[in-house]
Amino acid sequence: MVVSAVVTGDSNTAAPAGDRVDPLGDPFLRTRFAVPSRPATFLHRRRLTQHLDEGLQTPLTMVNGSAGAGKTLLVADWTASLDRPVAWLTVEAEEQRPGTFWAYFLQALSTCGTPLSDRVHCPVDPSRVSHKVLSEIAEDLVGRDPAPVVVLDEFDRVSASEVAEQLEFVLQHAGSGLRLVLVTRNEPMFSLHRYRAAGTLTEIRDAELALNPEEAAALLELHGLTLPAGAVRSLVERTRGWAAGLRLCALAAQESPDPETYLKEFEADHSTVADFLLAEVLRRQPPQTQDLLLRVSVLDRFCPDLVNGLTHRTDAGLILAELHRDNAFVEQLGQGWYRLHPLFGEILQTHLRVRHPGLEPDLHRSAAQWMRRRGALPEALAHGAAAADWGFTAAAVVDDLAIGQFFTGLRSDDLNELFSRMGPEATGPAPELVRAARDLAHSDLDHGVAHLHHAEAWLSVDEDDPATTQLSWAFLEAVAARLTGSPARAEQAAETADEVRQEVPPHLLDKHPELSALLLTHLGSTRLWAGRYEDARAALSEAADCPGGILTALPREESMGHLALIDYLNGWPGRAEDQALAAMTETERFSLPQPSGSGIGRLVLAAVAVDRHELGRAQALLDEADELDLDTHDPVKAAGRAIATARLHLARGNARAAMESAAPALATTVASPWADSLEQLVTSTVHLAEGRSETAAEVLQHLPEDQPTWRVEAAHIQLAAGRPGAAIDLLDSVPADSRPGPAVTVRAALVRAQVAQMAGDTETARRFVAQALILARRERLRRPFLDAGRWIRPLLAAAPLRALAAEWLLPGPVPGNGPPPAAGPRPAPIVVQELSERERDVLQRLAQMMSTQEIAVDLYLSVNTVKTHLKSLYRKLGVNRRSEAVRRARDMRLL
């Protein structure tokens, strides 16, 4: 029965709930109760509808998201499959008046076919509702099975706290007879903390509403668009999975002749996305809030203090918190920081340029100064560059003592790209130092040194420049000294750095440990170039031990590579190998980008491989070093490559190619004694190979007396030229306290053995060869015996020397031990070095048929580190494949 409402001044006078007019006497608008229809391109999202299904177990469900997040259509899609009554009410602003709200609430229940009983009366005063009516509603809902679902769409339009309190009262007292779903852009004025604590609230928020790449791809396909997975991921990242943004982009792309390019490059500020966000978000805000949003659009992130500085306000904290609560595309990052949705930010920036021409650079400049005061250097630099204030930006790098970051592989690419926009109009010591750092980091010596001289000229004019500026200059002087092979310049730079370091604030030195590590590495490299091995080792060891984690990873790796080279030059290949392998893994564990300092480690490993006659491995390591784009402008690295390459050519019998490789084209301030010695030795070898023995001997006259490695090799050449006396004189001239490594003593013993053999003293020759075999076996040095020539073969073929050479130098078992071998191909020589504990761990898992990834997970290592251990493992076992490694290890009883 339909009864007309009676409108009186008494709020307790009410009409039955079935009336067809609201408290104002106007007909109920049917569209307010209609479940929104879904378009043909609607994407069903099962993960969210399942979440809503779970919400039927709780009295309250809240779907809280920004404009266009897909809230309404999601809930509409979900309700279509429910097997219970669904009352839908789209709330309007009038619903902040309690009487009107509850009249529409009751009519929504009636429209869905579940009206309340006649004893429930509809409010007749639009502004008020009696407590009795609320109690009647709650009491009538108690025990309903199934409980009706009431969806209040656009609930954010209800601003009256009274309505929220009344809803909570009804929801609480209706018990299991009501399921309430709030679809809103902001947090409703409910006691949500109580529902959360009791576990009686189901929430779907913006983060969950965002489409993931799979859903975005499906949505695009519904619009007839198919994109590669990478393009979809980029689009999702740019839109943050915002449903309306993706739909609008898809619709616009349908009109484009190249949809994929459009979706990759579309300008948000000239699209329907802009129209939507300006209308639905920006223009709904008060003018002062609009101004705030426009100003913060230049920022990647912001906090209230920063926003107050840019807007000249004091209440930014309250406004930002409200914008976030209202899902106004202001995202909370935590700890008081916020950011704009990317598309919203793009649109606002364009709008800023229209509304306030010329303001953007000032905003960037203010943000840069604020960030610099707070110690946020990367953001200060970005804003300084955006303001084209290069004097400020370069000074920020220098004053922060961050000049070393051009050389660490961490932020070098970002810094190079940022300062590539700095024009010649920027003058002063800081811009010149930054230009010098950019050029020297790319080994552009001419321009780098020129800018360094300009900076020095500026510093000489103003002696009051900060200590950070002077220390940055001294550091770059050390870089230039290394690249020009100038030991005196490097030592002077180091002294200057030590002096001014005392005046630098300690917190800056602690913040940038990479500067000291890099300076020590450059100093050590220059000392090594000069042949001062022990002085170089002191500086390089200090650099290798520097703290700082990822900040000092690259200088630690470079210093360890240099230490490996020193060990190799001193004749200790085993130590050199261990140090080089450790160097190569130093940056791998931090996943630093290549190229890096690991190139020099590979060169050392290549030289060691040649000494062990592993020529294929040596070539592979040289190729890897080339792939790392090894800096051949660095004298030490260039000489290290010359050593490895020349030795490889000599081992292959190509003396002329060795000669070409031994003399890299370098313009250095001073010559390197060991690099020059290599060139002389190779040149002498070429002369000898071409029959010019006298010329070969003359070339060797100027070798440094304090370099045992080169003098022993020269003795070998003298002997090959038919000068045994000169060979012995060279050996005897090696200082007794030089303590050369086994690579040197093995070659020296073989030269003495050959001299004794030439003199007919076979017993002495055999004794020296035995001594060489014992030393070489531990280091697996095979090349010295191959270079010795034919004279040594009879000695090695006879016992007891054959026993010392068996299995690692000569193929086959030791004669006299067991039955003769069966006919067939002779086994390959076994090259074995004791495995490290970690290599044994990897080997055990190889035997269990575990993949590289599984080994990495099981041992808590990176995949790259496991690969490094595998390479070392294969080399030590003399194999190339996993199955061979396991088989060889079992034969040797390592498993």
Short mmCIF file of C-alpha atoms in Angstrom, two decimals, residues 402-754:
data_model
loop_
_atom_site.label_atom_id
_atom_site.label_comp_id
_atom_site.label_asym_id
_atom_site.label_seq_id
_atom_site.Cartn_x
_atom_site.Cartn_y
_atom_site.Cartn_z
CA ALA A 402 81.00 14.23 -4.43
CA ILE A 403 83.44 14.77 -7.31
CA GLY A 404 84.62 11.16 -6.97
CA GLN A 405 81.19 9.89 -8.01
CA PHE A 406 82.13 10.58 -11.63
CA PHE A 407 84.54 7.62 -11.29
CA THR A 408 82.72 5.02 -9.16
CA GLY A 409 80.20 3.57 -11.63
CA LEU A 410 77.33 4.32 -9.25
CA ARG A 411 75.99 7.72 -10.33
CA SER A 412 78.56 8.52 -13.01
CA ASP A 413 76.10 8.09 -15.89
CA ASP A 414 73.52 10.32 -14.19
CA LEU A 415 76.10 13.01 -13.45
CA ASN A 416 77.50 12.92 -16.96
CA GLU A 417 74.06 13.23 -18.50
CA LEU A 418 73.07 16.02 -16.15
CA PHE A 419 76.19 18.14 -16.73
CA SER A 420 76.21 17.51 -20.46
CA ARG A 421 73.69 20.38 -20.57
CA MET A 422 76.05 22.84 -18.84
CA GLY A 423 77.14 25.51 -21.29
CA PRO A 424 80.34 27.58 -21.44
CA GLU A 425 78.66 30.49 -19.72
CA ALA A 426 79.12 28.75 -16.35
CA THR A 427 82.46 29.94 -14.96
CA GLY A 428 84.37 29.55 -11.74
CA PRO A 429 86.36 26.81 -10.03
CA ALA A 430 83.41 24.48 -9.42
CA PRO A 431 82.18 24.32 -13.06
CA GLU A 432 85.77 23.85 -14.27
CA LEU A 433 86.37 21.04 -11.79
CA VAL A 434 83.15 19.33 -12.89
CA ARG A 435 84.17 19.65 -16.55
CA ALA A 436 87.59 18.22 -15.73
CA ALA A 437 86.02 15.30 -13.86
CA ARG A 438 83.72 14.48 -16.80
CA ASP A 439 86.60 14.53 -19.29
CA LEU A 440 89.09 12.63 -17.13
CA ALA A 441 86.48 9.97 -16.33
CA HIS A 442 86.31 9.35 -20.09
CA SER A 443 90.14 9.51 -20.44
CA ASP A 444 89.91 12.73 -22.44
CA LEU A 445 93.26 13.97 -21.22
CA ASP A 446 93.63 17.09 -23.35
CA HIS A 447 90.32 18.65 -22.35
CA GLY A 448 90.43 17.30 -18.80
CA VAL A 449 93.87 18.72 -18.05
CA ALA A 450 92.92 22.04 -19.68
CA HIS A 451 89.87 22.40 -17.44
CA LEU A 452 91.98 21.40 -14.45
CA HIS A 453 94.43 24.20 -15.25
CA HIS A 454 91.53 26.66 -15.54
CA ALA A 455 90.29 25.57 -12.13
CA GLU A 456 93.77 26.01 -10.70
CA ALA A 457 93.89 29.54 -12.09
CA TRP A 458 90.58 30.37 -10.37
CA LEU A 459 91.88 28.88 -7.10
CA SER A 460 95.07 30.96 -7.28
CA VAL A 461 92.99 34.13 -7.52
CA ASP A 462 90.82 33.33 -4.51
CA GLU A 463 92.85 31.69 -1.76
CA ASP A 464 89.79 31.50 0.47
CA ASP A 465 88.14 28.76 -1.57
CA PRO A 466 86.63 26.04 0.64
CA ALA A 467 88.78 23.05 1.57
CA THR A 468 86.34 20.83 -0.33
CA THR A 469 87.20 22.70 -3.55
CA GLN A 470 90.94 22.32 -2.94
CA LEU A 471 90.58 18.64 -2.06
CA SER A 472 88.51 18.04 -5.21
CA TRP A 473 91.23 19.72 -7.26
CA ALA A 474 93.95 17.59 -5.62
CA PHE A 475 91.96 14.44 -6.32
CA LEU A 476 91.59 15.29 -10.00
CA GLU A 477 95.30 16.10 -10.13
CA ALA A 478 95.95 12.53 -8.97
CA VAL A 479 93.66 11.22 -11.71
CA ALA A 480 95.52 13.25 -14.34
CA ALA A 481 98.87 12.09 -12.90
CA ARG A 482 97.83 8.46 -13.24
CA LEU A 483 96.65 8.85 -16.83
CA THR A 484 99.79 10.74 -17.84
CA GLY A 485 102.17 8.43 -15.97
CA SER A 486 103.52 11.25 -13.80
CA PRO A 487 104.69 9.95 -10.38
CA ALA A 488 105.92 13.33 -9.13
CA ARG A 489 102.58 14.96 -9.93
CA ALA A 490 100.73 12.17 -8.14
CA GLU A 491 102.86 12.48 -5.01
CA GLN A 492 102.35 16.25 -4.96
CA ALA A 493 98.59 15.79 -5.34
CA ALA A 494 98.57 13.30 -2.47
CA GLU A 495 100.50 15.70 -0.25
CA THR A 496 98.10 18.53 -1.06
CA ALA A 497 95.15 16.27 -0.33
CA ASP A 498 96.62 15.30 3.06
CA GLU A 499 97.09 18.97 3.96
CA VAL A 500 93.61 20.21 3.03
CA ARG A 501 91.84 17.10 4.32
CA GLN A 502 92.39 18.38 7.86
CA GLU A 503 90.16 21.37 7.08
CA VAL A 504 87.31 19.38 5.54
CA PRO A 505 84.33 18.68 7.84
CA PRO A 506 84.67 15.07 9.06
CA HIS A 507 81.07 14.23 8.20
CA LEU A 508 81.79 14.90 4.51
CA LEU A 509 84.81 12.58 4.54
CA ASP A 510 82.67 9.92 6.19
CA LYS A 511 79.91 10.50 3.66
CA HIS A 512 82.26 10.06 0.69
CA PRO A 513 84.82 7.34 1.51
CA GLU A 514 85.17 6.74 -2.24
CA LEU A 515 87.29 9.90 -2.61
CA SER A 516 90.09 8.63 -0.35
CA ALA A 517 89.88 5.14 -1.85
CA LEU A 518 90.12 6.50 -5.39
CA LEU A 519 92.99 8.83 -4.51
CA LEU A 520 94.98 5.96 -2.99
CA THR A 521 94.28 3.79 -6.03
CA HIS A 522 95.52 6.48 -8.43
CA LEU A 523 98.60 7.09 -6.29
CA GLY A 524 99.34 3.36 -6.12
CA SER A 525 98.86 2.93 -9.86
CA THR A 526 101.29 5.76 -10.60
CA ARG A 527 103.87 4.30 -8.22
CA LEU A 528 103.48 0.92 -9.90
CA TRP A 529 104.06 2.54 -13.28
CA ALA A 530 107.30 3.96 -11.89
CA GLY A 531 108.41 0.47 -10.78
CA ARG A 532 108.19 1.28 -7.05
CA TYR A 533 106.45 -1.97 -6.21
CA GLU A 534 106.53 -1.79 -2.42
CA ASP A 535 105.45 1.85 -2.26
CA ALA A 536 102.66 1.01 -4.68
CA ARG A 537 101.65 -2.00 -2.60
CA ALA A 538 101.35 0.18 0.51
CA ALA A 539 98.93 2.63 -1.13
CA LEU A 540 96.97 -0.06 -2.99
CA SER A 541 96.60 -2.26 0.09
CA GLU A 542 95.21 0.69 2.03
CA ALA A 543 92.73 1.33 -0.80
CA ALA A 544 91.73 -2.34 -0.92
CA ASP A 545 90.96 -2.25 2.81
CA CYS A 546 88.84 0.92 2.63
CA PRO A 547 85.38 0.66 4.17
CA GLY A 548 82.31 2.00 2.43
CA GLY A 549 80.63 -1.01 0.85
CA ILE A 550 79.25 -0.24 -2.59
CA LEU A 551 80.64 3.32 -2.51
CA THR A 552 84.24 2.05 -2.61
CA ALA A 553 83.66 -1.21 -4.50
CA LEU A 554 85.20 0.00 -7.75
CA PRO A 555 88.42 1.49 -6.27
CA ARG A 556 88.78 -1.63 -4.11
CA GLU A 557 88.47 -3.79 -7.21
CA GLU A 558 90.97 -1.69 -9.14
CA SER A 559 93.45 -1.66 -6.30
CA MET A 560 93.19 -5.45 -5.89
CA GLY A 561 93.74 -5.84 -9.64
CA HIS A 562 96.88 -3.72 -9.39
CA LEU A 563 98.08 -5.79 -6.41
CA ALA A 564 97.57 -8.90 -8.53
CA LEU A 565 99.75 -7.36 -11.24
CA ILE A 566 102.49 -6.61 -8.71
CA ASP A 567 102.40 -10.24 -7.56
CA TYR A 568 102.66 -11.38 -11.17
CA LEU A 569 105.57 -9.05 -11.90
CA ASN A 570 107.33 -10.41 -8.82
CA GLY A 571 106.88 -13.99 -10.08
CA TRP A 572 104.02 -15.17 -7.86
CA PRO A 573 101.34 -16.39 -10.32
CA GLY A 574 99.29 -18.25 -7.69
CA ARG A 575 99.01 -15.18 -5.50
CA ALA A 576 98.30 -13.05 -8.54
CA GLU A 577 95.49 -15.38 -9.59
CA ASP A 578 93.85 -15.38 -6.16
CA GLN A 579 94.06 -11.60 -5.93
CA ALA A 580 92.69 -11.13 -9.46
CA LEU A 581 89.76 -13.48 -8.85
CA ALA A 582 88.97 -11.67 -5.61
CA ALA A 583 89.10 -8.36 -7.49
CA MET A 584 86.69 -9.58 -10.16
CA THR A 585 84.08 -10.60 -7.60
CA GLU A 586 84.35 -7.35 -5.62
CA THR A 587 81.92 -5.38 -7.81
CA GLU A 588 79.95 -8.42 -8.97
CA ARG A 589 78.42 -8.82 -5.54
CA PHE A 590 77.06 -5.28 -5.77
CA SER A 591 75.89 -5.76 -9.40
CA LEU A 592 77.73 -2.62 -10.47
CA PRO A 593 77.51 -1.78 -14.17
CA GLN A 594 80.33 -2.66 -16.52
CA PRO A 595 82.83 -1.63 -17.70
CA SER A 596 84.60 -1.55 -14.37
CA GLY A 597 88.05 -2.07 -12.93
CA SER A 598 87.84 -5.83 -13.35
CA GLY A 599 89.60 -5.52 -16.73
CA ILE A 600 93.06 -5.44 -15.15
CA GLY A 601 92.26 -8.58 -13.15
CA ARG A 602 91.40 -10.42 -16.36
CA LEU A 603 94.69 -9.29 -17.92
CA VAL A 604 96.61 -10.73 -14.98
CA LEU A 605 94.68 -13.99 -15.22
CA ALA A 606 95.45 -14.11 -18.95
CA ALA A 607 99.18 -13.70 -18.29
CA VAL A 608 99.06 -16.44 -15.63
CA ALA A 609 97.20 -18.71 -18.07
CA VAL A 610 99.99 -18.25 -20.63
CA ASP A 611 102.59 -19.26 -18.04
CA ARG A 612 100.53 -22.40 -17.44
CA HIS A 613 100.20 -22.99 -21.19
CA GLU A 614 96.43 -22.59 -21.08
CA LEU A 615 96.42 -20.57 -24.27
CA GLY A 616 92.72 -20.91 -25.04
CA ARG A 617 91.83 -19.63 -21.59
CA ALA A 618 94.30 -16.77 -21.98
CA GLN A 619 92.71 -15.70 -25.26
CA ALA A 620 89.22 -15.91 -23.74
CA LEU A 621 90.28 -13.68 -20.84
CA LEU A 622 91.80 -11.13 -23.22
CA ASP A 623 88.56 -11.14 -25.21
CA GLU A 624 86.56 -10.57 -22.02
CA ALA A 625 88.82 -7.66 -21.15
CA ASP A 626 88.14 -6.19 -24.60
CA GLU A 627 84.40 -6.56 -24.03
CA LEU A 628 84.79 -4.53 -20.86
CA ASP A 629 86.09 -1.69 -23.05
CA LEU A 630 89.36 -1.69 -21.16
CA ASP A 631 90.81 1.79 -20.85
CA THR A 632 94.02 1.64 -22.87
CA HIS A 633 94.75 5.31 -22.02
CA ASP A 634 95.64 4.16 -18.50
CA PRO A 635 99.38 3.35 -18.72
CA VAL A 636 99.34 0.48 -16.22
CA LYS A 637 96.36 -1.20 -17.85
CA ALA A 638 97.83 -0.70 -21.31
CA ALA A 639 101.14 -2.24 -20.16
CA GLY A 640 99.29 -5.10 -18.47
CA ARG A 641 97.54 -5.86 -21.72
CA ALA A 642 100.87 -5.67 -23.55
CA ILE A 643 102.38 -8.28 -21.20
CA ALA A 644 99.53 -10.76 -21.58
CA THR A 645 99.16 -10.31 -25.34
CA ALA A 646 102.89 -10.40 -26.12
CA ARG A 647 103.41 -13.53 -24.02
CA LEU A 648 100.48 -15.22 -25.76
CA HIS A 649 101.92 -14.42 -29.20
CA LEU A 650 105.35 -15.72 -28.14
CA ALA A 651 103.80 -18.94 -26.83
CA ARG A 652 102.13 -19.39 -30.22
CA GLY A 653 105.43 -18.76 -32.02
CA ASN A 654 104.42 -15.41 -33.47
CA ALA A 655 107.36 -13.24 -32.43
CA ARG A 656 106.62 -10.36 -34.82
CA ALA A 657 103.04 -9.99 -33.49
CA ALA A 658 104.45 -10.11 -29.97
CA MET A 659 106.78 -7.25 -30.78
CA GLU A 660 103.90 -5.14 -32.09
CA SER A 661 101.87 -5.85 -28.95
CA ALA A 662 104.67 -5.13 -26.50
CA ALA A 663 104.89 -1.41 -27.22
CA PRO A 664 101.48 0.31 -26.75
CA ALA A 665 101.35 3.88 -28.01
CA LEU A 666 101.39 5.93 -24.82
CA ALA A 667 102.44 9.50 -24.13
CA THR A 668 103.59 9.47 -20.50
CA THR A 669 105.67 11.88 -18.47
CA VAL A 670 108.13 9.18 -17.38
CA ALA A 671 108.89 5.73 -18.74
CA SER A 672 108.03 2.60 -16.79
CA PRO A 673 111.03 0.33 -16.11
CA TRP A 674 109.03 -2.87 -16.25
CA ALA A 675 106.98 -1.85 -19.30
CA ASP A 676 110.20 -0.88 -21.11
CA SER A 677 111.83 -4.14 -20.01
CA LEU A 678 109.00 -6.11 -21.59
CA GLU A 679 109.47 -4.27 -24.88
CA GLN A 680 113.22 -4.89 -24.81
CA LEU A 681 112.82 -8.59 -24.07
CA VAL A 682 110.30 -9.12 -26.84
CA THR A 683 112.42 -7.12 -29.29
CA SER A 684 115.44 -9.21 -28.35
CA THR A 685 113.43 -12.39 -28.85
CA VAL A 686 112.41 -11.28 -32.32
CA HIS A 687 116.02 -10.53 -33.27
CA LEU A 688 117.07 -13.91 -31.95
CA ALA A 689 114.32 -15.72 -33.85
CA GLU A 690 115.42 -14.00 -37.04
CA GLY A 691 119.08 -14.97 -36.56
CA ARG A 692 120.46 -11.70 -35.21
CA SER A 693 121.96 -12.96 -31.97
CA GLU A 694 124.39 -10.07 -31.51
CA THR A 695 121.63 -7.50 -31.92
CA ALA A 696 119.47 -9.52 -29.51
CA ALA A 697 122.23 -9.36 -26.90
CA GLU A 698 122.77 -5.62 -27.35
CA VAL A 699 119.10 -4.87 -26.74
CA LEU A 700 119.36 -6.45 -23.29
CA GLN A 701 122.17 -4.24 -22.01
CA HIS A 702 119.96 -1.62 -20.39
CA LEU A 703 117.59 -3.75 -18.31
CA PRO A 704 117.04 -2.46 -14.74
CA GLU A 705 119.17 -4.32 -12.20
CA ASP A 706 116.48 -4.35 -9.49
CA GLN A 707 113.93 -6.30 -11.53
CA PRO A 708 114.64 -10.05 -11.05
CA THR A 709 111.83 -11.13 -13.39
CA TRP A 710 113.23 -9.38 -16.42
CA ARG A 711 116.90 -10.21 -15.69
CA VAL A 712 116.12 -13.92 -15.48
CA GLU A 713 114.21 -13.80 -18.75
CA ALA A 714 117.12 -11.91 -20.28
CA ALA A 715 119.44 -14.66 -19.06
CA HIS A 716 117.30 -17.19 -20.95
CA ILE A 717 117.63 -15.12 -24.12
CA GLN A 718 121.40 -14.74 -23.67
CA LEU A 719 121.71 -18.47 -23.31
CA ALA A 720 119.62 -19.05 -26.44
CA ALA A 721 121.98 -16.62 -28.23
CA GLY A 722 124.92 -18.83 -27.27
CA ARG A 723 126.19 -16.70 -24.37
CA PRO A 724 126.13 -18.98 -21.30
CA GLY A 725 128.58 -16.79 -19.42
CA ALA A 726 126.45 -13.69 -19.89
CA ALA A 727 123.41 -15.69 -18.82
CA ILE A 728 125.04 -16.77 -15.54
CA ASP A 729 126.29 -13.23 -14.91
CA LEU A 730 122.73 -11.96 -15.20
CA LEU A 731 121.47 -14.59 -12.78
CA ASP A 732 124.23 -13.85 -10.30
CA SER A 733 123.39 -10.13 -10.45
CA VAL A 734 119.92 -10.72 -9.05
CA PRO A 735 119.98 -9.35 -5.48
CA ALA A 736 119.88 -12.13 -2.91
CA ASP A 737 117.33 -10.28 -0.78
CA SER A 738 114.88 -9.69 -3.64
CA ARG A 739 112.98 -12.92 -2.85
CA PRO A 740 111.49 -13.46 -6.31
CA GLY A 741 108.56 -15.80 -6.74
CA PRO A 742 108.51 -19.30 -8.23
CA ALA A 743 107.91 -18.08 -11.79
CA VAL A 744 111.31 -16.38 -11.58
CA THR A 745 113.18 -19.11 -9.69
CA VAL A 746 111.87 -21.85 -12.00
CA ARG A 747 113.22 -20.06 -15.08
CA ALA A 748 116.49 -19.29 -13.30
CA ALA A 749 116.89 -22.96 -12.33
CA LEU A 750 116.27 -24.08 -15.92
CA VAL A 751 118.86 -21.62 -17.26
CA ARG A 752 121.45 -22.97 -14.80
CA ALA A 753 120.41 -26.52 -15.70
CA GLN A 754 120.96 -25.87 -19.40
#
